Coordinates of C-alpha atoms in Angstrom, one line a residue:
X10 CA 14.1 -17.3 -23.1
X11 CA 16.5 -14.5 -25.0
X12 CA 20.0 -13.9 -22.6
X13 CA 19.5 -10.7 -23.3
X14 CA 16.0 -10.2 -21.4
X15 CA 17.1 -12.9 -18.7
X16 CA 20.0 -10.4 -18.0
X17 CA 18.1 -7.4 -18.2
X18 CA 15.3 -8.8 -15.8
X19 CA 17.8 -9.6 -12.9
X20 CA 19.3 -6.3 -13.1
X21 CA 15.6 -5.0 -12.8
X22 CA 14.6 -7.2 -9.7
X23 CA 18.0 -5.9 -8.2
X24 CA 17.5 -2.4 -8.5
X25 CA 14.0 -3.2 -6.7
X26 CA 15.7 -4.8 -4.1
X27 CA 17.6 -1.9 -3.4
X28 CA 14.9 0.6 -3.2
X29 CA 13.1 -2.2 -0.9
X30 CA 15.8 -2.5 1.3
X31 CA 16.2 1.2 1.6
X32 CA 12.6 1.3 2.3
X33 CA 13.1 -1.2 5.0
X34 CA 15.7 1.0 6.7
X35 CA 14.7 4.7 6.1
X36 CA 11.2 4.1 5.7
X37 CA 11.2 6.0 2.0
X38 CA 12.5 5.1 -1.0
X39 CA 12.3 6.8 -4.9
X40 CA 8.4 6.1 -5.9
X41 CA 9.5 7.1 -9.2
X42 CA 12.5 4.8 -9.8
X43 CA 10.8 1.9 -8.2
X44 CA 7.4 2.7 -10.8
X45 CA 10.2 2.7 -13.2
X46 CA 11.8 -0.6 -12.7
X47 CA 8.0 -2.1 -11.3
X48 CA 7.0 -1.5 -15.0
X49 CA 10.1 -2.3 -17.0
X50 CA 9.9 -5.9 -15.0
X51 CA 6.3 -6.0 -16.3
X52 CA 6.7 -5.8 -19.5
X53 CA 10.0 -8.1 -19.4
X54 CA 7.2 -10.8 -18.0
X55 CA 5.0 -10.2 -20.4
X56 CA 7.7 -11.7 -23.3
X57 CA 8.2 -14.7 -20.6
X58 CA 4.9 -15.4 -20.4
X59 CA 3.6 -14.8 -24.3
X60 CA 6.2 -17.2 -25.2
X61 CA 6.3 -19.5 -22.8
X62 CA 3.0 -20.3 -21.0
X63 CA 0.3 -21.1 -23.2
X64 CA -2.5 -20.0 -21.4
X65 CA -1.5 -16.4 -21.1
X66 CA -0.6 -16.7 -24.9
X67 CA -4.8 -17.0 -25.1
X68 CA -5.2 -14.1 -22.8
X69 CA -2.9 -12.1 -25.0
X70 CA -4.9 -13.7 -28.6
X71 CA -8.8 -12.9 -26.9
X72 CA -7.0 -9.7 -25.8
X73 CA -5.9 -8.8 -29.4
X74 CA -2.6 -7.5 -27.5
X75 CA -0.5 -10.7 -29.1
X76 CA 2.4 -8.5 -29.6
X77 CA 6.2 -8.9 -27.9
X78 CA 5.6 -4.7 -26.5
X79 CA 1.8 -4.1 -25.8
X80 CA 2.8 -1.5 -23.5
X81 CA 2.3 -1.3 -19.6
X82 CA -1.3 0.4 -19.5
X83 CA -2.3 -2.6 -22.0
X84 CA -0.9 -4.6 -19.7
X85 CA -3.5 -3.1 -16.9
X86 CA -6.2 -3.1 -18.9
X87 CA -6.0 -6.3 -20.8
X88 CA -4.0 -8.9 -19.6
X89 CA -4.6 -9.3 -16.2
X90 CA -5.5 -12.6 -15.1
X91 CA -7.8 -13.8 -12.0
X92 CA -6.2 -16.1 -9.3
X93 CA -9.1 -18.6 -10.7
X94 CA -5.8 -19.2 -12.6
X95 CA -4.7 -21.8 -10.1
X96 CA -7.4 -23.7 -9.6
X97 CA -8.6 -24.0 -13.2
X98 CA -8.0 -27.7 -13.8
X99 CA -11.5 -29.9 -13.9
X100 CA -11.7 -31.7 -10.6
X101 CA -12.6 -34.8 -12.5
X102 CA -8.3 -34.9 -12.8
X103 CA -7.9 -35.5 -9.0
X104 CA -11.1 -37.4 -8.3
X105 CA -9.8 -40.2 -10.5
X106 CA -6.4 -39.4 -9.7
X107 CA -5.4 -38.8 -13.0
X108 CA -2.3 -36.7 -12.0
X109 CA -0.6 -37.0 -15.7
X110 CA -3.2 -34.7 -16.6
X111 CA -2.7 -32.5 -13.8
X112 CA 0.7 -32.3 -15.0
X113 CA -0.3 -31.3 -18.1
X114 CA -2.5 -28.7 -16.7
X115 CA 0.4 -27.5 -15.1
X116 CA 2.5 -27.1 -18.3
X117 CA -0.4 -24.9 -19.6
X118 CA -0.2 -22.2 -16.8
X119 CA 3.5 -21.9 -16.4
X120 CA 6.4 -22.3 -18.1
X121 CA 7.2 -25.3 -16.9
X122 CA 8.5 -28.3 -19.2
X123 CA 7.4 -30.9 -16.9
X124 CA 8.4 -35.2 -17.2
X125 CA 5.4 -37.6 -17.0
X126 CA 4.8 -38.5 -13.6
X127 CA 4.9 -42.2 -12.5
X128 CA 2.3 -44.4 -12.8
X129 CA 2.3 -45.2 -8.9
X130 CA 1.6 -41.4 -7.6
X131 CA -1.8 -42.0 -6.3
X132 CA -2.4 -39.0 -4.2
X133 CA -1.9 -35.2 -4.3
X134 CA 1.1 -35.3 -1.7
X135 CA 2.7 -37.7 -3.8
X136 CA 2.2 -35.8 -7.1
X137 CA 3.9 -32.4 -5.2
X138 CA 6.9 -34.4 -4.2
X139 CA 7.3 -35.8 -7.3
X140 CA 7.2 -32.5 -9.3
X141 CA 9.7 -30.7 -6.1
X142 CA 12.3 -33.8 -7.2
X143 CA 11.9 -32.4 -11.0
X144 CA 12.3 -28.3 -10.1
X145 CA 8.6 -26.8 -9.2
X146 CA 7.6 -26.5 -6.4
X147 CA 3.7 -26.0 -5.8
X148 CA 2.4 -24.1 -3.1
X149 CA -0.9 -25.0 -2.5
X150 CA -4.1 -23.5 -0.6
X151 CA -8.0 -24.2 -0.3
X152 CA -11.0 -22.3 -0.1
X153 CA -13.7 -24.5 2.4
X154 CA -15.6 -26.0 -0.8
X155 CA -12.0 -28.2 -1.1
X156 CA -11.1 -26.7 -4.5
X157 CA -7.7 -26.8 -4.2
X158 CA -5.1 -23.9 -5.8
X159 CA -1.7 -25.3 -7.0
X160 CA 1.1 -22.2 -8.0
X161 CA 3.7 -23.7 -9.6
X162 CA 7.2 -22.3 -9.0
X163 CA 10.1 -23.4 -10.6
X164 CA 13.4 -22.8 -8.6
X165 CA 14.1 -19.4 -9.4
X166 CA 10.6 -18.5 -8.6
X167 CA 10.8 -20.6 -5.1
X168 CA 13.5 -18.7 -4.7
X169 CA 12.2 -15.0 -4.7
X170 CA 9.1 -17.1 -2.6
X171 CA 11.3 -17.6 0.2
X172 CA 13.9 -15.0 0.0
X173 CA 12.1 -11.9 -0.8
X174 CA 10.6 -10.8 2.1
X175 CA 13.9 -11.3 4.1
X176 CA 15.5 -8.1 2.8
X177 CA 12.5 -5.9 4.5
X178 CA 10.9 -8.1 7.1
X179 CA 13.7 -8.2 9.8
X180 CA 14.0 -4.5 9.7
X181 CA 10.2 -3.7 9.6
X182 CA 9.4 -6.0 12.5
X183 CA 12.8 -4.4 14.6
X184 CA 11.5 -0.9 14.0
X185 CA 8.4 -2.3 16.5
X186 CA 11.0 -3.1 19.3
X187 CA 11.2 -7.1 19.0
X188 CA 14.8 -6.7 19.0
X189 CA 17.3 -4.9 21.4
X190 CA 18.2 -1.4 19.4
X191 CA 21.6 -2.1 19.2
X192 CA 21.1 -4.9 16.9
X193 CA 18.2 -2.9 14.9
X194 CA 20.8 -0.7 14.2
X195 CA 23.6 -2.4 13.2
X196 CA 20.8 -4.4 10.5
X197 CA 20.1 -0.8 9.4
X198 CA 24.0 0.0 8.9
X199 CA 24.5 -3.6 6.9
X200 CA 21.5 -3.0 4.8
X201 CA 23.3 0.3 3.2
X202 CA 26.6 -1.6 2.7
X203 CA 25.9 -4.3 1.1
X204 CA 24.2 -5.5 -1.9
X205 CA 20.7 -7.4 -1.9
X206 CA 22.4 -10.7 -3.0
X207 CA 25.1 -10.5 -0.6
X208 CA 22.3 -10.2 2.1
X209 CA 20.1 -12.4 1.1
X210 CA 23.4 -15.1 0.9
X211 CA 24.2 -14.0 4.5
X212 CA 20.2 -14.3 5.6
X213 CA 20.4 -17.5 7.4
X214 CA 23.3 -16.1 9.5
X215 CA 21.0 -12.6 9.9
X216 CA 18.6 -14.7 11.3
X217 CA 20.2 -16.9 13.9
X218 CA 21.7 -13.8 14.7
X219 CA 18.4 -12.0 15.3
X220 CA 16.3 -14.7 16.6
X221 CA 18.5 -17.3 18.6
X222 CA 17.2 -15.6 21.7
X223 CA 13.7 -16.2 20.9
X224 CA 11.5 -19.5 21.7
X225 CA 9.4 -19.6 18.5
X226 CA 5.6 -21.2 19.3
X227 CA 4.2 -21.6 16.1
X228 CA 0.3 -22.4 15.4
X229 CA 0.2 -24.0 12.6
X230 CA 2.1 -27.7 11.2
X231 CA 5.6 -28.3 11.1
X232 CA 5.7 -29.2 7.5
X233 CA 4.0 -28.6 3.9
X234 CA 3.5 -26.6 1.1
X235 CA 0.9 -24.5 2.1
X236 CA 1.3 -20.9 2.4
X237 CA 1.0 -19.6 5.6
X238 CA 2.7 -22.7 7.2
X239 CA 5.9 -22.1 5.0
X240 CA 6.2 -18.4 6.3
X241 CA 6.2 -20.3 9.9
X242 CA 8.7 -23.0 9.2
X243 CA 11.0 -20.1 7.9
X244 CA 10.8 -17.9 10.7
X245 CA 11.2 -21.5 12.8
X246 CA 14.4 -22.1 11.3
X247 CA 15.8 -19.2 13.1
X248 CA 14.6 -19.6 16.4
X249 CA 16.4 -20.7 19.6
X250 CA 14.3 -23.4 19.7
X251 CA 10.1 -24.0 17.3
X252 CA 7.6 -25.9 18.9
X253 CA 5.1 -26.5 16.3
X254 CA 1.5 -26.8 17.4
X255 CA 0.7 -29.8 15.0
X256 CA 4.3 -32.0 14.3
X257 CA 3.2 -32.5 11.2
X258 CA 2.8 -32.2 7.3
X259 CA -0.6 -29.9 6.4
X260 CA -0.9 -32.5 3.8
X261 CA -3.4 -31.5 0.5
X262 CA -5.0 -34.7 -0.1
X263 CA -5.9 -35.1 4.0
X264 CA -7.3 -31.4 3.8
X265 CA -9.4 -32.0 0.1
X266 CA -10.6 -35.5 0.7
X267 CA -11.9 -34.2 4.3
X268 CA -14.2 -31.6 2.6
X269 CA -15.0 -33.6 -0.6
X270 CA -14.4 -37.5 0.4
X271 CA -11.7 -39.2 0.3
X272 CA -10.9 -40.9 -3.1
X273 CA -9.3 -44.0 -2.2
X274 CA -8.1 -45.9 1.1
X275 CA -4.8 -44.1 0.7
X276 CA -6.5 -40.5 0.8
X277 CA -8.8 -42.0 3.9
X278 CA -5.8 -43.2 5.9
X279 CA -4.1 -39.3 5.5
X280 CA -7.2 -37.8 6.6
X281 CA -7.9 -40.0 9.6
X282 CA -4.7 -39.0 10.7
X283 CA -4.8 -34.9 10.2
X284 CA -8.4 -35.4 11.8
X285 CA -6.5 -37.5 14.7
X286 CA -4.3 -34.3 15.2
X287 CA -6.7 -31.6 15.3
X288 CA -9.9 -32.5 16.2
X289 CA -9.2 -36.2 18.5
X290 CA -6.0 -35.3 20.3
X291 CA -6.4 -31.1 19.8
X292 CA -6.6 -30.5 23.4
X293 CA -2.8 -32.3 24.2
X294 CA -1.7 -30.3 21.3
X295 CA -2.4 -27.2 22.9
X296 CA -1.6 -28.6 26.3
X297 CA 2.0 -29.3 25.3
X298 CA 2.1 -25.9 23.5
X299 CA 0.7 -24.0 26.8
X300 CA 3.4 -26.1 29.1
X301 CA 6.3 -25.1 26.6
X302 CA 5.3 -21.3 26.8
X303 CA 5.0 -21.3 30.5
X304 CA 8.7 -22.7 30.4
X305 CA 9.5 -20.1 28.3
X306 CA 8.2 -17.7 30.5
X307 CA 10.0 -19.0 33.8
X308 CA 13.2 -19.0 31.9
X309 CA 12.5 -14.9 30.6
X310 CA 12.5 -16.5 27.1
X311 CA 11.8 -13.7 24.9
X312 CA 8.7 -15.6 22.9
X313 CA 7.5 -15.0 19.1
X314 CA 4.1 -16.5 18.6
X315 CA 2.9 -17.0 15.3
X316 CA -0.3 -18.3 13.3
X317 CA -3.3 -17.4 11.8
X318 CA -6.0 -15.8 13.5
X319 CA -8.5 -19.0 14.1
X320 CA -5.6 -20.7 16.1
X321 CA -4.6 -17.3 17.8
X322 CA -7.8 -16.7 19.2
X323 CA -8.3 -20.8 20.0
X324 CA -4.9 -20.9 22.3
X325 CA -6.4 -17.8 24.0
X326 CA -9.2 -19.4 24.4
X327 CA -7.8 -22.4 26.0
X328 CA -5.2 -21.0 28.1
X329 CA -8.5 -18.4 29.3
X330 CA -10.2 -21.7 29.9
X331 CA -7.2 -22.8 32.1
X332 CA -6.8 -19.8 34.1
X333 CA -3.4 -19.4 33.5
X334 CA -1.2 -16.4 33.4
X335 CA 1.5 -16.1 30.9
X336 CA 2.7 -13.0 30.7
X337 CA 5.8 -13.3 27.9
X338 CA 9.1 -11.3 28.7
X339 CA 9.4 -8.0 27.0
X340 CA 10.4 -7.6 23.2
X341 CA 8.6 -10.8 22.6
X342 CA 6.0 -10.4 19.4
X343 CA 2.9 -12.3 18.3
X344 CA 2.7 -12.1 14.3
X345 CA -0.7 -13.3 12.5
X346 CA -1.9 -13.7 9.2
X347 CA -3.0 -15.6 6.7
X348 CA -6.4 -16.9 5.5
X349 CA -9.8 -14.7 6.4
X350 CA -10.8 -14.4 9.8
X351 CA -13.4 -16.8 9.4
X352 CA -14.4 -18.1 12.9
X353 CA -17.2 -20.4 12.1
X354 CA -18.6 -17.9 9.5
X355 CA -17.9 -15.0 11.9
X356 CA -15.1 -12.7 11.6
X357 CA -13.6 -11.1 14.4
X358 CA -12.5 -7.5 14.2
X359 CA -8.4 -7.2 14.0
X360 CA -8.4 -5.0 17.1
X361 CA -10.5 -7.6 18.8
X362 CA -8.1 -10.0 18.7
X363 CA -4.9 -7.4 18.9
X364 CA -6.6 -6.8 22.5
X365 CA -7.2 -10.7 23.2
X366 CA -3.6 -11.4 21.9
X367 CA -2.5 -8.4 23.7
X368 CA -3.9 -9.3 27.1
X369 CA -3.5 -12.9 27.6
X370 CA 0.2 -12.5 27.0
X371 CA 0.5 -9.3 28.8
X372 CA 2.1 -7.0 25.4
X373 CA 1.6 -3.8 24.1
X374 CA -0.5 -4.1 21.6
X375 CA 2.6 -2.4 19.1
X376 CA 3.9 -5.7 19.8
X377 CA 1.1 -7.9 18.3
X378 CA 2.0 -7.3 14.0
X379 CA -0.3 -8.4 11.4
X380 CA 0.7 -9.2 7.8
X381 CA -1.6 -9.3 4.7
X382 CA -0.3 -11.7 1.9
X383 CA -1.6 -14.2 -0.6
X384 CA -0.3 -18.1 -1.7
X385 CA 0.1 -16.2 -5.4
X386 CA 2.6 -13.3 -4.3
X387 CA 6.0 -12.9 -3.2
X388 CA 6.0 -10.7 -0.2
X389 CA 3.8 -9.3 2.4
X390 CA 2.3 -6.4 3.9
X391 CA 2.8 -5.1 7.2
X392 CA 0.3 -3.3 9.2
X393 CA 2.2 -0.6 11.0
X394 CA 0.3 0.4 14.5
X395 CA -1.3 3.1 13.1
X396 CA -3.3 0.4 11.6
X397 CA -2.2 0.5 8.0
X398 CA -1.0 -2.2 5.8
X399 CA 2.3 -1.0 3.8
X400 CA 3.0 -2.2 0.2
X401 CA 6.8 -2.9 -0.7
X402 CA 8.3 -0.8 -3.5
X403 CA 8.4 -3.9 -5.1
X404 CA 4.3 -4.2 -5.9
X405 CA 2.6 -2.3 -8.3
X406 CA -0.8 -1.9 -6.2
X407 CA -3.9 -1.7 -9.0
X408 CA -7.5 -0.7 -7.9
X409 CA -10.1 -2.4 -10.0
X410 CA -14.0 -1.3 -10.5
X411 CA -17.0 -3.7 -11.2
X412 CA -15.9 -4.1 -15.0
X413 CA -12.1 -5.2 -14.1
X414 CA -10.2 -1.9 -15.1
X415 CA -8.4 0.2 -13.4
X416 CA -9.2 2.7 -10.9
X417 CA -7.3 6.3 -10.5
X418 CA -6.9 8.1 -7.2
X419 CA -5.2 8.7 -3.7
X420 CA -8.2 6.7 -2.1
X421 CA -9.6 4.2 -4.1
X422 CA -11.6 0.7 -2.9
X423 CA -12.5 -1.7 -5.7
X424 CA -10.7 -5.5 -6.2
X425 CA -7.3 -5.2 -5.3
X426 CA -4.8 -6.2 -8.6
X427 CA -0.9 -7.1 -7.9
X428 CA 1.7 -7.0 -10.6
X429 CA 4.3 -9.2 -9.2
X430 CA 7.8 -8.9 -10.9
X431 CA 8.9 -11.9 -9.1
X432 CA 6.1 -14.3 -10.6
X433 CA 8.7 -15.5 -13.2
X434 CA 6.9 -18.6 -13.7
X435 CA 3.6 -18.3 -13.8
X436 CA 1.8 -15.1 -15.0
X437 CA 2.1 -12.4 -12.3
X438 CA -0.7 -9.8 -13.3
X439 CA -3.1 -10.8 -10.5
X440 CA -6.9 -9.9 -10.2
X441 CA -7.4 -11.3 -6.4
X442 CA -10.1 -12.3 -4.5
X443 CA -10.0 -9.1 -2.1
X444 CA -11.8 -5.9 -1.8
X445 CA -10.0 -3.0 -0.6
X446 CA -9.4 0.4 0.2
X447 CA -5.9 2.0 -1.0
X448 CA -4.8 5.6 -0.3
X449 CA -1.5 7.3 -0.9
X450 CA -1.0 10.1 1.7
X451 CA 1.2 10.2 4.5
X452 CA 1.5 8.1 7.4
X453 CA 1.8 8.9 11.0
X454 CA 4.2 6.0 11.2
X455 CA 6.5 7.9 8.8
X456 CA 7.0 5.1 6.2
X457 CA 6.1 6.1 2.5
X458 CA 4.6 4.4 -0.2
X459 CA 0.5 3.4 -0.9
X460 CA -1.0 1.9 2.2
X461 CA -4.0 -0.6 2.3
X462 CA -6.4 0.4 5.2
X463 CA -9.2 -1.8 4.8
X464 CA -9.9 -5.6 3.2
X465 CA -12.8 -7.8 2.5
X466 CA -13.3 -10.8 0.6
X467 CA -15.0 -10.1 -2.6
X468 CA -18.5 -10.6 -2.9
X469 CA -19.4 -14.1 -4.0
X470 CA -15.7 -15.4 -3.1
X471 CA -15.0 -18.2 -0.8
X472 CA -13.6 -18.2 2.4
X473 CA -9.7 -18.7 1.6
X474 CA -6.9 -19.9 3.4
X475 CA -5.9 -22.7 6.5
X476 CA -8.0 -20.2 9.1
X477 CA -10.9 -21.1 7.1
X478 CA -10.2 -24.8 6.5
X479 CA -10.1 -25.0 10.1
X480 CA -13.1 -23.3 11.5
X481 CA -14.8 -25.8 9.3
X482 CA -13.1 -29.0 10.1
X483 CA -13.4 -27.9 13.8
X484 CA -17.2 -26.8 13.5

């Protein structure tokens, strides 16, 4: 890749930092520098990817937009890519465990220059470790047919996976009065002062310091590359103390050979024992959980309680079942997301479960925060309490109709499309799975910026995510 355009990339994705973090603390931000720098990232990307990811060199060829400067509205309109992206390898590869050609798969959608991987990798968990020890890292998800997405993210891009939503989150989720006001404001002062880097190389400290008083009870597995279980083994880091619902790795080849078979003895023995966790012995699982929160609540633990919504609405379920009352000390939170709210093929309405959350842990419901992400994207979305989900400076938002193109307007529903200037490795000009409804117009919550107010899965696209995978196992 030229210096030149390496150079002039990171000062792009710092000046976005910037406006993000002034976002964070002021709740506006220049929409016109940020479109700026959104679009000059874009088209930086777009020389990444032509030259280094074959794949999206075909996309540019079929396009006829095989030039280093096609422009950012050629960008919109042409190049755009599908998340299908991830999961376009034949399944043939894994079923015979032929994971030198997954490698090779790999190599074609990202611009990774990956080594041959050992003869002895006989399993999908084995293949991700393998590629972590050589730089990318794949996060991976499932839909509940078992086709499996892998998006490959070399360091840097790991990097921005992990880091990136620290310099807004904190703030965004003080602002709902999880922390005492003191320390909101002092995070607000700090955020002004210093740069994004030096931040984001003081985050682990940030955290401790704004979450050591918290017990962190966290609905999901302790370990594993799958995306919603990352975001809770981050926030888990910071925590007074985590107490994981499954102690565990979500491991890929358990969840796949599950729904399609298992492919060998090795791939039988991992799923035995992620069936052993949460179907056999789910009721101890949520019987410790339920014992450590009542601790919590003797001690006046402030609590955060985290998962997706199938395992939210299961613990209140059991602890309804148990008649137990377990109301959490105030400023404690409940943050979900992740996945569709699939409960066996039913979804619940948000407020639904904001008011089941809200009641069997005796919060406000301002306290009960929802976040709207996807495996492919580096950030999140934060629905405020006026029930709207806010997009970071950092995302260009595109509305798509029926034909794929793009969609003018203050309020607009179509397929939502995400360029991602953080997707260094992989192409980030995203055509998702979701149906939604964006507007640009002000929000009663003050913060500025387009705002998602409604979401769907597309017609004809499968349930997605580890809320999904686990209304089926459990079914």
């Amino acid at each position: 890749m030229n210096t030149t355009i390496d150079h002039e990339l990171k000062a792009v994705h710092d000046g976005l930092k910037r406006l993000v973090m002034n976002w964070a603390a002021d709740k506006t931000h220049d929409e016109d520098k940020a479109r700026q720098l959104r679009r000059r990232a874009a088209e930086l990307n777009h020389r990444r990817y032509r030259k280094k990811i074959p794949y999206y060199q075909k996309v540019c060829h079929m396009a006829d937009m095989d030039v280093e400067d096609p422009g950012f509205d050629n960008i919109l309109s042409n190049l755009m890519v599908t998340d299908d992206i991830f999961k376009s390898y034949p399944q043939a590869l894994i079923d015979t465990r032929d994971f030198a050609g997954m490698t090779a798969w790999l190599s074609q959608i990202s611009t990774a220059n990956l080594n041959h991987p050992s003869p002895d990798i006989n399993n999908l968990d084995q293949w991700i470790d393998g590629l972590a020890e050589d730089g990318m890292n794949l996060v991976f998800s499932s839909g509940t047919s078992g086709n499996m997405s892998f998006v490959p993210r070399d360091n840097p891009t790991w990097d921005h996976f992990l880091k990136t939503p620290l310099i807004y989150l904190p703030l965004v989720i003080a602002e709902q009065g999880m922390v005492p006001a003191w320390k909101h404001a002092l995070l607000k002062l700090l955020v002004k002062r210093i740069s994004p880097d030096t931040f984001l190389n003081m985050a682990d400290r940030f955290g401790r310091f704004f979450l050591k008083d918290f017990d962190g009870y966290f609905c999901n597995f302790s370990g594993g590359n799958q995306g919603i279980q990352l975001v809770g083994q981050e926030i888990g880091k910071y925590c007074g103390s985590s107490f994981f619902l499954y102690d565990m790795d979500l491991s890929p080849a358990a969840v796949r050979g599950i729904i399609r078979g298992a492919g060998s003895p090795e791939e039988q023995a991992l799923a035995d024992e992620f069936l052993k966790a949460t179907v056999l012995n789910k009721e101890e699982n949520y019987d410790r959980m339920i014992h450590a929160l009542e601790k919590s609540v003797r001690r006046r633990r402030r609590v955060i309680i985290f998962g997706t919504p199938y395992l939210l609405l299961e613990i209140c379920q059991k602890i309804k079942a148990r008649n137990i009352t377990l109301k959490v000390k105030k400023g404690s939170g409940v943050i979900f997301g992740g996945g569709w709210k699939s409960f066996d093929g039913k979804r619940i309405p948000e407020e639904e479960l904001i008011g089941l959350l809200s009641d069997t842990f005796g919060l406000e419901p301002r306290y009960v925060a929802e976040g709207y992400s996807m495996t492919e994207i580096h950030g999140l979305m934060l629905r405020c309490s006026h029930k709207r989900y806010h997009v970071p400076p950092h995302f260009e938002t595109v509305i798509l109709d029926e034909t794929l193109k793009p969609i003018e307007g203050d309020d607009v529903t179509g397929t939502l499309g995400i360029i991602d200037p953080f997707a260094e490795s992989y192409p980030g000009f995203l055509i998702t799975g979701d149906t939604v409804r964006r507007v640009n117009q002000p929000c009663p919550c003050g913060r500025s910026g387009p705002m998602i107010l409604s979401i769907e899965r597309s017609a004809g696209r499968e349930v997605k995510g580890c809320g999904g995978i686990m209304a089926k196992i459990n079914a």
